[in-house]
Coordinates of C-alpha atoms in Angstrom, one line a residue:
M12 CA 244.2 123.8 -49.4
R13 CA 244.0 123.4 -53.1
I14 CA 247.5 124.6 -54.5
P15 CA 247.2 125.2 -57.8
S16 CA 250.6 123.6 -59.1
G17 CA 250.0 121.1 -56.3
P18 CA 249.3 117.5 -57.2
G19 CA 245.9 116.5 -58.6
P20 CA 242.7 114.5 -56.8
E21 CA 244.9 111.2 -58.3
S22 CA 247.5 111.5 -56.1
F23 CA 245.3 112.5 -52.5
Q24 CA 243.5 109.2 -53.8
A25 CA 246.8 107.4 -53.8
F26 CA 247.6 109.1 -50.1
F27 CA 244.4 108.3 -49.2
E28 CA 244.8 104.5 -50.0
A29 CA 248.4 104.0 -48.9
L30 CA 247.9 105.6 -44.8
D31 CA 248.3 103.3 -42.4
A32 CA 245.5 103.9 -40.2
P33 CA 241.8 103.2 -41.2
A34 CA 239.9 106.0 -42.7
A35 CA 237.2 106.0 -44.6
L36 CA 234.7 109.1 -46.2
C37 CA 231.3 109.8 -45.7
D38 CA 228.5 111.8 -46.8
P39 CA 226.9 114.3 -44.4
T40 CA 224.3 111.5 -43.6
L41 CA 227.4 109.4 -42.6
R42 CA 226.8 107.2 -45.3
L43 CA 230.4 105.4 -46.6
L44 CA 232.0 106.7 -50.1
A45 CA 235.2 105.3 -49.8
V46 CA 237.4 103.2 -47.1
N47 CA 241.0 102.3 -48.0
E48 CA 243.0 99.0 -47.1
A49 CA 243.5 99.7 -43.5
F50 CA 240.0 100.1 -43.0
H51 CA 239.2 96.8 -44.1
R52 CA 242.0 95.3 -41.9
F53 CA 240.3 97.4 -39.5
C54 CA 237.8 95.5 -39.4
A55 CA 238.7 92.5 -40.3
D56 CA 240.5 92.3 -36.9
H57 CA 237.2 92.9 -35.5
H58 CA 235.2 90.3 -37.2
V59 CA 233.2 92.6 -39.2
T60 CA 232.1 93.6 -42.4
V61 CA 232.4 96.9 -43.8
E62 CA 228.8 96.6 -44.1
D63 CA 228.4 96.4 -40.4
V64 CA 230.7 99.4 -39.8
A65 CA 228.4 101.3 -42.3
R66 CA 224.9 100.0 -40.5
T67 CA 226.2 101.0 -37.3
L68 CA 227.5 104.4 -38.4
S69 CA 224.0 105.4 -39.6
T70 CA 222.6 105.1 -36.0
V71 CA 225.4 107.5 -34.4
G72 CA 224.8 111.6 -34.2
V73 CA 226.3 113.7 -37.2
P74 CA 228.8 116.7 -35.7
V75 CA 228.4 120.1 -36.6
D76 CA 230.9 121.2 -38.9
N77 CA 234.4 122.5 -38.3
S78 CA 234.2 119.8 -35.4
S79 CA 234.9 116.3 -34.2
C80 CA 233.8 113.7 -31.8
D81 CA 234.7 110.2 -31.0
V82 CA 232.3 107.5 -31.4
E83 CA 232.2 103.6 -29.8
L84 CA 230.6 101.8 -32.8
P85 CA 228.7 98.7 -30.9
F86 CA 228.9 95.4 -32.8
A87 CA 225.8 92.8 -31.5
G88 CA 227.9 89.7 -29.6
K89 CA 231.5 91.3 -30.8
P90 CA 233.8 93.8 -29.2
G91 CA 233.5 97.2 -30.1
A92 CA 235.4 99.8 -31.9
V93 CA 235.8 103.6 -31.2
V94 CA 236.5 105.7 -34.4
T95 CA 236.9 109.5 -35.0
L96 CA 234.2 111.9 -36.8
S97 CA 235.7 115.1 -38.4
R98 CA 233.1 117.0 -40.2
R99 CA 234.1 119.5 -43.1
G100 CA 231.4 120.8 -44.9
D101 CA 229.5 118.1 -47.0
V102 CA 232.2 115.0 -46.3
V103 CA 232.8 113.6 -43.0
A104 CA 236.2 111.5 -42.1
V105 CA 236.5 108.7 -40.0
R106 CA 239.5 107.4 -38.6
A107 CA 239.8 103.4 -36.6
R108 CA 241.6 103.5 -33.5
N109 CA 244.2 100.9 -32.4
D110 CA 244.2 99.1 -29.5
P111 CA 247.2 100.9 -28.0
E112 CA 246.2 104.1 -28.9
L113 CA 242.5 103.8 -28.0
A114 CA 243.8 102.6 -24.7
R115 CA 245.8 106.0 -24.2
N116 CA 243.4 108.0 -25.6
R117 CA 240.8 106.7 -23.7
L118 CA 243.3 107.6 -20.5
V119 CA 243.9 111.0 -21.4
V120 CA 239.8 111.7 -22.6
A121 CA 238.8 110.1 -19.2
E122 CA 241.3 112.5 -17.4
R123 CA 240.3 115.7 -19.4
A124 CA 236.7 114.7 -18.8
L125 CA 237.0 114.3 -15.3
L126 CA 239.0 117.6 -14.9
E127 CA 236.1 119.5 -17.0
Q128 CA 233.5 117.7 -14.9
A129 CA 235.5 119.0 -11.7
R130 CA 235.6 122.4 -12.9
T131 CA 231.6 122.1 -14.4
E132 CA 230.5 121.2 -10.9
G133 CA 232.8 123.8 -9.1
V134 CA 231.4 126.4 -11.2
L135 CA 227.9 125.6 -10.6
L136 CA 228.3 125.0 -7.0
D137 CA 229.4 128.9 -6.8
L138 CA 226.7 129.8 -8.7
G139 CA 223.8 128.3 -6.5
R140 CA 225.8 130.3 -3.8
S141 CA 225.7 133.0 -5.7
V142 CA 222.3 133.0 -6.9
A143 CA 221.1 132.1 -3.6
E144 CA 222.8 135.1 -1.9
A145 CA 220.9 137.7 -4.5
G146 CA 219.3 140.3 -3.2
G147 CA 217.1 140.7 -6.2
E148 CA 216.4 140.0 -10.4
E149 CA 219.6 142.8 -11.4
E150 CA 222.3 140.5 -9.1
L151 CA 220.9 137.4 -9.4
V152 CA 221.2 137.8 -13.3
A153 CA 224.8 139.4 -12.8
A154 CA 226.0 136.1 -11.0
V155 CA 224.4 133.6 -14.0
A156 CA 226.4 135.8 -16.4
R157 CA 229.5 135.3 -14.4
G158 CA 228.8 131.8 -14.1
V159 CA 228.2 131.4 -18.2
K160 CA 231.5 133.6 -18.7
E161 CA 234.0 131.2 -16.9
L162 CA 231.8 127.9 -18.1
F163 CA 232.2 128.7 -22.1
P164 CA 234.7 131.4 -22.1
A165 CA 234.9 132.5 -26.1
R166 CA 231.3 132.0 -26.4
S167 CA 228.5 135.1 -26.9
F168 CA 225.6 134.7 -25.0
C169 CA 222.4 136.5 -23.7
I170 CA 220.4 135.9 -20.9
R171 CA 216.5 137.2 -20.7
I172 CA 214.4 137.2 -18.3
T173 CA 210.7 137.2 -18.7
D174 CA 207.6 137.6 -16.8
S175 CA 205.6 134.3 -16.4
R176 CA 202.3 135.6 -17.0
T177 CA 202.7 138.4 -20.2
G178 CA 206.1 136.7 -20.9
G179 CA 207.3 140.4 -21.2
L180 CA 211.0 141.0 -20.9
T181 CA 211.8 142.2 -17.5
S182 CA 215.9 141.3 -17.5
L183 CA 218.1 141.8 -20.5
Y184 CA 222.1 141.1 -20.5
A185 CA 224.3 139.9 -23.5
E186 CA 227.7 139.3 -23.7
G187 CA 228.8 140.0 -27.7
R188 CA 227.3 142.1 -30.2
L189 CA 223.6 141.3 -30.7
K190 CA 221.4 141.9 -34.1
E191 CA 219.3 144.6 -34.3
G192 CA 216.0 143.0 -33.0
A193 CA 217.2 139.9 -32.3
H194 CA 216.4 139.5 -28.4
E195 CA 212.5 139.8 -28.9
P196 CA 210.4 137.8 -29.2
L197 CA 211.8 134.7 -27.4
V198 CA 212.6 131.8 -29.6
L199 CA 212.3 128.0 -27.8
L200 CA 214.1 125.5 -29.5
Q201 CA 211.0 122.8 -30.2
R202 CA 212.5 119.2 -28.9
A203 CA 213.8 121.2 -25.8
V204 CA 209.7 122.8 -25.2
E205 CA 208.1 118.3 -25.5
K206 CA 211.3 118.1 -23.2
L207 CA 210.3 120.0 -20.5
N208 CA 206.7 119.6 -20.7
L209 CA 206.4 122.9 -21.3
G210 CA 202.1 123.6 -22.8
R211 CA 202.6 125.8 -25.8
A212 CA 198.8 126.9 -25.4
A213 CA 200.3 128.3 -21.9
L214 CA 203.2 130.4 -23.8
P215 CA 202.2 133.9 -24.3
P216 CA 201.4 134.6 -28.0
G217 CA 203.2 137.0 -29.5
R218 CA 206.0 136.9 -26.9
V219 CA 207.4 133.3 -27.5
T220 CA 207.7 131.5 -30.7
V221 CA 208.5 128.0 -30.4
L222 CA 210.5 126.4 -33.8
G223 CA 212.6 123.3 -35.2
E224 CA 215.7 125.6 -35.0
V225 CA 216.7 128.7 -33.2
P226 CA 217.9 131.6 -34.7
L227 CA 221.3 133.0 -34.0
L228 CA 221.6 136.8 -31.8
F229 CA 224.8 137.6 -32.3
V230 CA 226.8 139.0 -35.5
G231 CA 229.3 136.9 -36.7
S232 CA 228.6 133.3 -35.0
T233 CA 228.4 130.3 -36.8
H234 CA 226.2 128.4 -34.6
G235 CA 225.0 128.3 -30.8
V236 CA 223.0 125.9 -28.3
S237 CA 219.8 127.6 -26.1
A238 CA 217.9 126.4 -22.8
P239 CA 215.0 128.0 -21.9
L240 CA 214.1 128.7 -18.0
V241 CA 211.1 126.3 -16.6
A242 CA 210.7 125.7 -13.6
S243 CA 207.1 124.4 -12.1
G244 CA 205.7 124.4 -15.7
Q245 CA 206.2 128.1 -16.2
L246 CA 208.6 129.6 -18.9
F247 CA 211.1 132.4 -16.8
G248 CA 213.3 132.9 -19.9
A249 CA 216.0 131.7 -21.9
I250 CA 219.7 131.3 -21.9
N251 CA 221.5 131.7 -25.4
M252 CA 225.1 130.9 -26.3
E253 CA 226.4 131.1 -29.7
Y254 CA 230.2 130.3 -31.0
P255 CA 232.1 132.7 -33.5
E256 CA 233.7 131.6 -36.8
G257 CA 236.6 129.2 -35.9
L258 CA 236.2 128.2 -32.4
D259 CA 236.4 124.2 -32.0
A260 CA 234.0 123.4 -28.9
D261 CA 232.3 120.2 -28.1
V262 CA 229.2 121.5 -28.5
Q263 CA 227.0 118.6 -27.0
H264 CA 228.8 118.8 -23.8
D265 CA 228.0 122.4 -23.6
E266 CA 224.1 121.9 -24.6
R267 CA 224.6 119.4 -21.9
V268 CA 226.0 121.6 -19.2
L269 CA 223.9 124.7 -20.2
L270 CA 220.8 122.9 -19.7
Q271 CA 221.9 121.8 -16.2
L272 CA 222.6 125.2 -15.7
A273 CA 219.1 126.5 -16.7
S274 CA 217.3 124.4 -15.2
Q275 CA 218.9 125.8 -11.5
V276 CA 218.4 129.3 -13.1
A277 CA 215.1 128.6 -13.3
V278 CA 214.6 127.8 -10.1
A279 CA 216.5 131.1 -8.5
V280 CA 214.5 133.1 -11.1
K281 CA 211.3 131.7 -9.7
N282 CA 212.4 132.2 -6.0
A283 CA 213.3 135.8 -7.0
K284 CA 210.0 136.4 -8.5
L285 CA 208.2 134.6 -6.1
I286 CA 210.1 136.7 -3.3
D287 CA 209.4 140.3 -5.1
E288 CA 206.0 139.7 -5.1
L289 CA 206.2 138.8 -1.3
T290 CA 207.6 142.2 -0.8
F291 CA 205.6 144.3 -3.3
V292 CA 202.6 142.7 -1.2
R293 CA 204.1 143.1 2.2
K294 CA 205.0 147.1 1.0
Y295 CA 201.3 147.3 -0.6
L296 CA 199.9 146.0 2.9
E297 CA 201.9 148.1 4.8
D298 CA 201.5 151.3 2.7
L299 CA 197.7 150.7 2.8
L300 CA 197.7 150.3 7.1
E301 CA 199.9 153.3 7.1
K302 CA 198.2 155.6 4.4
A303 CA 194.2 154.4 5.3
N304 CA 192.0 157.3 6.1
A305 CA 191.2 155.9 9.7
L306 CA 193.0 155.4 13.0
I307 CA 195.0 152.0 12.6
L308 CA 196.4 150.5 15.9
V309 CA 197.8 147.0 16.5
A310 CA 199.1 145.6 20.0
N311 CA 200.4 142.0 20.2
R312 CA 199.5 139.1 23.3
D313 CA 201.8 141.4 25.3
K314 CA 200.1 144.4 24.6
Q315 CA 202.9 146.2 22.7
V316 CA 202.1 148.5 20.0
V317 CA 203.7 147.1 16.8
V318 CA 201.0 149.2 14.3
F319 CA 200.6 153.0 14.5
N320 CA 200.0 154.2 11.1
Q321 CA 200.1 158.0 9.9
A322 CA 196.6 159.0 11.2
L323 CA 197.2 158.2 14.4
S324 CA 200.2 160.2 14.5
A325 CA 198.3 163.3 12.8
L326 CA 196.1 163.3 15.7
T327 CA 198.5 162.5 18.5
G328 CA 200.9 163.9 17.7
F329 CA 203.6 161.2 18.1
R330 CA 205.6 160.1 16.4
K331 CA 205.4 156.4 14.7
E332 CA 208.8 155.5 16.3
D333 CA 208.4 157.2 19.9
V334 CA 205.3 154.5 19.8
L335 CA 206.4 151.4 18.6
G336 CA 206.9 148.8 21.3
K337 CA 205.7 150.9 24.2
D338 CA 202.8 149.6 26.3
I339 CA 199.3 149.8 24.7
F340 CA 198.3 151.5 27.9
W341 CA 200.7 154.0 27.3
L342 CA 198.4 155.9 24.9
V343 CA 195.3 156.4 27.5
P344 CA 194.8 158.1 30.5
E345 CA 194.7 155.7 33.8
S346 CA 191.2 156.2 34.5
E347 CA 191.1 154.1 30.9
H348 CA 193.0 151.4 31.6
L349 CA 190.3 149.0 33.3
R350 CA 188.0 149.4 30.5
L351 CA 190.8 148.6 27.5
S352 CA 192.1 145.4 29.8
Q353 CA 188.5 144.1 29.2
V354 CA 188.8 144.9 25.1
I355 CA 192.0 143.5 25.1
A356 CA 190.9 140.4 26.6
A357 CA 188.3 140.3 25.1
A358 CA 189.7 140.4 21.5
I359 CA 192.4 137.4 23.0
R360 CA 189.7 135.6 23.4
G361 CA 188.6 136.0 19.9
E362 CA 185.6 138.2 20.5
S363 CA 185.4 141.3 18.7
V364 CA 183.8 144.7 20.0
N365 CA 182.5 147.5 18.2
S366 CA 182.5 151.4 18.8
F367 CA 184.6 150.9 21.7
E368 CA 185.0 154.6 22.7
T369 CA 187.3 155.8 24.9
R370 CA 190.3 158.8 25.0
L371 CA 193.8 159.1 24.0
L372 CA 196.8 161.4 25.1
S373 CA 198.4 163.4 22.7
C374 CA 202.1 165.0 22.5
E375 CA 200.8 168.3 24.2
G376 CA 198.9 166.8 27.1
H377 CA 195.0 167.4 26.0
E378 CA 192.8 164.0 25.5
V379 CA 191.2 163.5 22.2
R380 CA 188.3 161.1 21.9
V381 CA 188.0 158.0 19.5
S382 CA 186.1 155.1 18.7
F383 CA 187.7 152.1 17.8
A384 CA 186.3 148.4 16.2
T385 CA 188.5 145.8 17.4
S386 CA 189.3 142.2 16.5
S387 CA 191.6 139.5 16.9
M388 CA 195.3 138.9 15.0
L389 CA 195.3 135.9 13.9
A390 CA 198.5 133.7 13.3
H391 CA 198.8 131.1 10.1
H392 CA 198.5 128.3 13.0
G393 CA 194.9 130.0 13.7
E394 CA 196.2 131.2 17.6
V395 CA 195.3 134.8 18.7
E396 CA 198.7 136.5 18.5
G397 CA 197.2 140.3 19.0
V398 CA 194.9 143.1 18.7
I399 CA 193.9 145.4 15.8
A400 CA 191.5 148.1 16.2
I401 CA 190.1 150.7 13.8
G402 CA 189.0 153.7 14.3
Q403 CA 187.9 157.2 13.7
D404 CA 188.7 160.8 15.6
I405 CA 185.1 161.7 17.0
T406 CA 186.4 164.6 19.3
V407 CA 184.5 166.7 16.4
V408 CA 181.2 164.7 16.9
K409 CA 181.5 164.7 21.0
E410 CA 181.9 168.7 20.7
L411 CA 179.0 168.9 17.7
E412 CA 176.8 167.4 20.4
K413 CA 177.8 169.4 23.5
R414 CA 176.7 172.5 20.5
I415 CA 173.7 171.0 20.1
I416 CA 173.0 170.4 23.6
H417 CA 173.6 173.8 24.7
A418 CA 171.9 175.0 21.5
E419 CA 169.2 173.2 22.6
K420 CA 169.2 175.0 26.0
L421 CA 169.6 178.0 24.7
A422 CA 166.6 177.6 22.1
S423 CA 164.6 177.1 25.5
I424 CA 165.9 179.7 26.8
G425 CA 165.2 182.1 24.5
Q426 CA 161.5 180.8 24.2
L427 CA 161.5 181.6 27.5
A428 CA 162.9 184.8 27.4
A429 CA 160.3 185.6 24.2
S430 CA 157.5 185.1 26.8
V431 CA 159.4 187.7 29.3
V432 CA 159.7 190.1 26.9
H433 CA 156.1 189.3 26.1
E434 CA 155.3 190.2 29.9
I435 CA 157.6 193.1 30.0
N436 CA 156.0 194.2 26.8
N437 CA 152.4 194.8 28.4
P438 CA 153.5 196.8 31.5
M439 CA 155.9 198.8 29.7
T440 CA 153.5 200.2 26.8
A441 CA 151.1 201.1 30.2
V442 CA 154.3 203.3 31.5
A443 CA 155.1 204.6 28.0
T444 CA 151.4 205.6 27.6
Y445 CA 150.8 206.7 30.9
A446 CA 154.3 209.0 31.0
D447 CA 153.2 210.3 27.6
A448 CA 149.8 211.6 29.2
L449 CA 151.4 213.0 31.8
L450 CA 153.9 214.7 30.1
Q451 CA 151.1 216.0 27.8
R452 CA 149.2 217.2 30.5
S453 CA 151.7 218.9 32.1
R454 CA 152.8 221.1 29.2
T455 CA 149.2 222.4 29.1
T456 CA 148.8 223.0 32.8
P457 CA 150.1 226.4 34.5
G458 CA 152.3 226.6 36.5
A459 CA 154.1 223.4 35.8
N460 CA 156.9 222.1 37.4
P461 CA 160.0 222.0 34.6
A462 CA 161.8 219.4 36.8
D463 CA 158.6 216.9 36.7
Q464 CA 158.2 217.0 33.0
E465 CA 161.8 216.4 32.6
K466 CA 161.4 213.4 34.9
L467 CA 158.5 212.7 32.5
R468 CA 160.2 212.9 29.5
K469 CA 163.0 210.6 30.5
I470 CA 160.4 207.7 32.2
L471 CA 159.0 208.0 28.6
E472 CA 162.2 207.7 26.3
S473 CA 163.5 205.0 29.0
S474 CA 160.1 203.2 27.9
H475 CA 160.4 203.3 24.7
R476 CA 164.2 202.2 24.7
I477 CA 163.1 199.3 26.5
L478 CA 160.5 198.5 23.9
R479 CA 162.4 198.7 20.9
F480 CA 165.0 196.6 22.7
T481 CA 162.7 193.5 23.3
R482 CA 161.3 193.9 20.3
D483 CA 164.6 193.6 18.4
L484 CA 165.6 191.0 20.6
V485 CA 162.8 189.0 19.9
S486 CA 163.5 189.9 15.8
Y487 CA 167.2 189.1 16.4
A488 CA 166.3 186.2 17.8
R489 CA 163.4 184.6 15.4
P490 CA 165.4 182.2 12.9
A491 CA 165.9 183.9 9.8
Q492 CA 164.1 183.1 6.2
D493 CA 167.4 183.5 4.3
R494 CA 165.3 186.2 2.4
P495 CA 167.3 189.4 1.1
E496 CA 166.3 192.9 1.5
R497 CA 167.7 196.8 0.8
V498 CA 169.7 197.2 4.2
Q499 CA 171.4 200.5 5.5
L500 CA 174.9 199.2 6.6
N501 CA 175.4 201.6 9.2
A502 CA 171.9 201.3 10.6
V503 CA 172.6 197.5 11.0
V504 CA 176.0 198.1 12.7
D505 CA 174.5 200.9 15.1
M506 CA 171.4 197.6 15.9
A507 CA 174.6 195.5 16.9
V508 CA 175.8 198.0 18.9
G509 CA 172.6 198.5 20.9
F510 CA 172.3 194.5 21.3
C511 CA 176.1 194.7 22.8
E512 CA 175.6 197.3 25.1
H513 CA 175.7 195.4 28.2
V514 CA 178.5 194.0 26.8
V515 CA 180.3 197.0 26.5
G516 CA 178.9 198.4 29.7
Q517 CA 180.8 195.0 31.7
A518 CA 183.9 195.3 29.7
R519 CA 184.2 199.1 30.7
V520 CA 185.1 200.0 27.4
S521 CA 184.1 202.8 24.8
V522 CA 182.8 202.5 21.2
H523 CA 183.8 205.0 18.8
R524 CA 181.7 205.4 15.5
E525 CA 183.4 206.9 11.8
Y526 CA 180.7 205.8 9.7
S527 CA 180.7 206.9 6.0
E528 CA 177.7 207.6 4.3
L529 CA 176.9 204.3 2.0
P530 CA 174.2 203.5 -0.2
P531 CA 171.8 200.5 1.0
L532 CA 172.4 197.0 -0.3
S533 CA 171.1 193.6 -0.4
A534 CA 171.2 191.2 2.7
V535 CA 169.9 189.3 5.3
R536 CA 169.6 191.9 8.0
A537 CA 169.7 189.3 11.0
N538 CA 172.7 187.7 9.7
L539 CA 174.4 190.7 9.2
V540 CA 173.5 191.8 12.6
Q541 CA 174.8 188.6 14.4
V542 CA 178.1 189.0 12.4
F543 CA 178.9 192.5 14.3
V544 CA 177.6 191.5 17.3
N545 CA 179.9 188.7 16.9
L546 CA 182.7 190.8 16.2
I547 CA 182.0 193.7 18.9
T548 CA 181.6 191.2 21.5
N549 CA 185.3 189.7 20.6
A550 CA 186.7 192.9 20.4
C551 CA 185.0 193.7 24.4
H552 CA 186.8 190.3 25.4
A553 CA 190.2 190.9 24.3
M554 CA 190.8 194.3 25.7
P555 CA 191.0 194.9 29.4
P556 CA 189.2 198.0 31.1
G557 CA 189.8 201.5 29.4
G558 CA 190.1 200.0 25.9
S559 CA 188.1 201.5 23.0
V560 CA 186.3 199.7 20.0
V561 CA 186.2 201.6 16.5
L562 CA 183.5 200.8 14.7
S563 CA 184.0 202.5 10.5
T564 CA 182.5 202.1 7.3
R565 CA 183.5 203.1 4.0
R566 CA 183.5 202.6 0.7
E567 CA 186.0 201.0 -1.4
G568 CA 185.3 200.4 -5.6
Q569 CA 182.3 198.1 -5.5
E570 CA 182.5 196.9 -2.0
A571 CA 181.2 198.2 1.8
V572 CA 183.9 197.8 4.2
V573 CA 183.0 198.0 7.6
S574 CA 186.2 197.3 10.6
V575 CA 185.9 196.7 13.9
R576 CA 188.8 197.7 15.5
D577 CA 190.3 196.6 19.1
T578 CA 192.9 198.5 21.3
G579 CA 193.6 194.6 23.0
T580 CA 196.5 192.3 23.2
G581 CA 196.2 190.8 19.9
I582 CA 196.1 187.5 18.2
D583 CA 199.6 184.9 18.3
P584 CA 200.7 184.8 14.7
K585 CA 201.1 181.2 15.4
H586 CA 196.7 181.1 16.2
L587 CA 196.1 183.5 13.1
Q588 CA 195.6 180.8 10.4
R589 CA 193.3 179.0 12.7
I590 CA 190.9 181.9 14.6
F591 CA 187.9 180.9 11.8
E592 CA 188.1 177.3 12.1
P593 CA 185.2 175.6 13.9
F594 CA 186.1 174.9 17.8
F595 CA 188.9 176.8 17.8
T596 CA 189.4 179.3 20.8
T597 CA 192.0 180.5 22.7
K598 CA 189.4 181.6 25.5
P599 CA 189.2 179.6 28.7
E600 CA 186.7 176.4 29.3
G601 CA 183.3 178.1 29.1
K602 CA 184.1 181.2 27.5
G603 CA 183.7 180.7 24.4
T604 CA 182.4 177.9 21.7
G605 CA 185.0 178.7 18.7
L606 CA 182.2 178.6 16.3
G607 CA 181.2 182.6 16.2
L608 CA 184.0 183.7 13.9
S609 CA 183.7 180.2 11.9
I610 CA 179.6 181.1 11.4
C611 CA 180.4 184.6 10.7
Q612 CA 182.4 184.0 8.0
G613 CA 180.4 181.6 6.2
I614 CA 177.3 184.3 6.6
V615 CA 179.7 187.0 5.4
E616 CA 181.1 184.5 2.4
N617 CA 177.2 183.8 1.5
H618 CA 176.8 187.3 1.0
G619 CA 179.6 187.1 -1.5
G620 CA 181.5 188.5 0.3
R621 CA 184.9 188.4 2.8
L622 CA 186.0 188.5 6.0
T623 CA 189.8 189.2 6.9
V624 CA 191.6 190.1 10.0
E625 CA 194.5 191.8 10.7
S626 CA 196.4 191.8 14.0
T627 CA 199.6 192.8 15.9
V628 CA 201.0 191.4 19.1
G629 CA 200.3 194.0 22.0
A630 CA 198.9 196.5 19.6
G631 CA 195.6 194.8 18.8
T632 CA 193.2 193.4 16.0
T633 CA 191.2 195.1 12.8
F634 CA 188.3 192.5 11.8
S635 CA 187.6 193.9 8.3
V636 CA 184.1 192.9 6.6
R637 CA 184.2 193.5 3.1
L638 CA 180.2 193.6 1.0
P639 CA 179.7 193.8 -2.7
L640 CA 177.3 196.8 -3.5
P641 CA 174.6 196.9 -6.0
V642 CA 175.9 198.2 -9.6
E643 CA 174.9 202.1 -9.9

């Protein structure tokens, strides 16, 4: 401190020369500028010259500003000497030690060094345990931050973890006030990169920069040190530590410890990222199996189920938790056990099986048909440890096959029926012709019996009815050409009633018509007849003897509405949303295919209309067909 009225430079020069302790002054390059008399005696005691000391000083490191360090000066063939270097700005003071002081200080320094080393090793050991137990990157960074604060108190520091491939920042922890935008890009010290053999070409451009000096990150810092986090030639981030003004610390020692800590942390970060990647891949594969649009079942060598995905749960109704760990044979009927055993044995032998069809039990007690392709599941050492089966639900396919066979039978019967109708038409035409001739003769014959005329008239009406029915039946059975024509909706409904006379009589129900006058509309006649035949037949099947079917037609705006109402038992609400699904039926086996309403809905929608249903349990059901009318 310069005092305005204090001594001048000459007094300081006299004080410097009068010191008993060997002292010298150097510039920042450690070139000797001045020495006192005691320093000359010190050199003489060590049998060296001032020039020898000057040459030796030029080989040691310069302390940073406002810091001190002890340096041992080796002399060729002569005992070395210890001097203390203290830097203040551009002046470096050199103070030599005498032997008693040196011995005492060396003991103190050695003791302090041992204590500091023990403390450092203890902190590093605890840090190693903490990072090893960290459950993720966030916990790991928190553990490292605790270790840095314990090793380097009163310093500002910043921990940055980056992606080794992209250089993107994944975690950041800072203790102190960061300068705005200072945390990116990541700046590495050139000599540290060279020492760690970190290839600069592999560093992501724009994310990582290599410089001869790392810029300060914190507000109020005077200098700092940094250490990159490098493991297996990959960069995982960096730790920067900086010193506030006035903090006295051994920077070189801090840098060595920080580098040691960084190497330990880098390995931990690499392992944590590998664990995260493995966890992600495992979770991804589990989700892929779980949510795949296929039936996936995996069993181990003990035939215990270890994978049972969502598709299987949806198909069988069993929850995954209910099936995992159970014997695979628990899922199939007893009649399928032998075939399944053969497939599993083949998989254990390393053989694959394609298109293995079997049945699975459901939680509701019914069976579903499935087809699986099986293969062996290998362990990492190549031994078969289980079987994996990937398949699909073929219940609908099998049902369709049955329906196709049934349709082919119906087609054959239809062709036979057409032949039978042709054979019936010939004699019935003769019957109608002869009955008409006899009736005309009876009417012109005087004294003819009126009762005979009535009988002839009934024969004629019945024969014409049979001829009309057979003609309509052949027309209905003939494949529709999907060519719309102008039809009268009331007449179409009447034709459907005519086809259902046998069903109505067998069910012992009555049919009531409530028709309104409707304009003709454009439609495929045979298809609409099929719709109303199906609805009337379903209504008859839904009622006990004595019930009634009410057929009504009306106009609502630009729509023609045909309602088929029955007085039956109604439809259970839980089934009401599914009655238009293909193959869904509540009728007993052999009494229905479950296709009728689905086909009807398709026909009505193809005509631009809608098929709706309203039902009350115990009160009956009403199906309404709404068809668009032509614009007038």
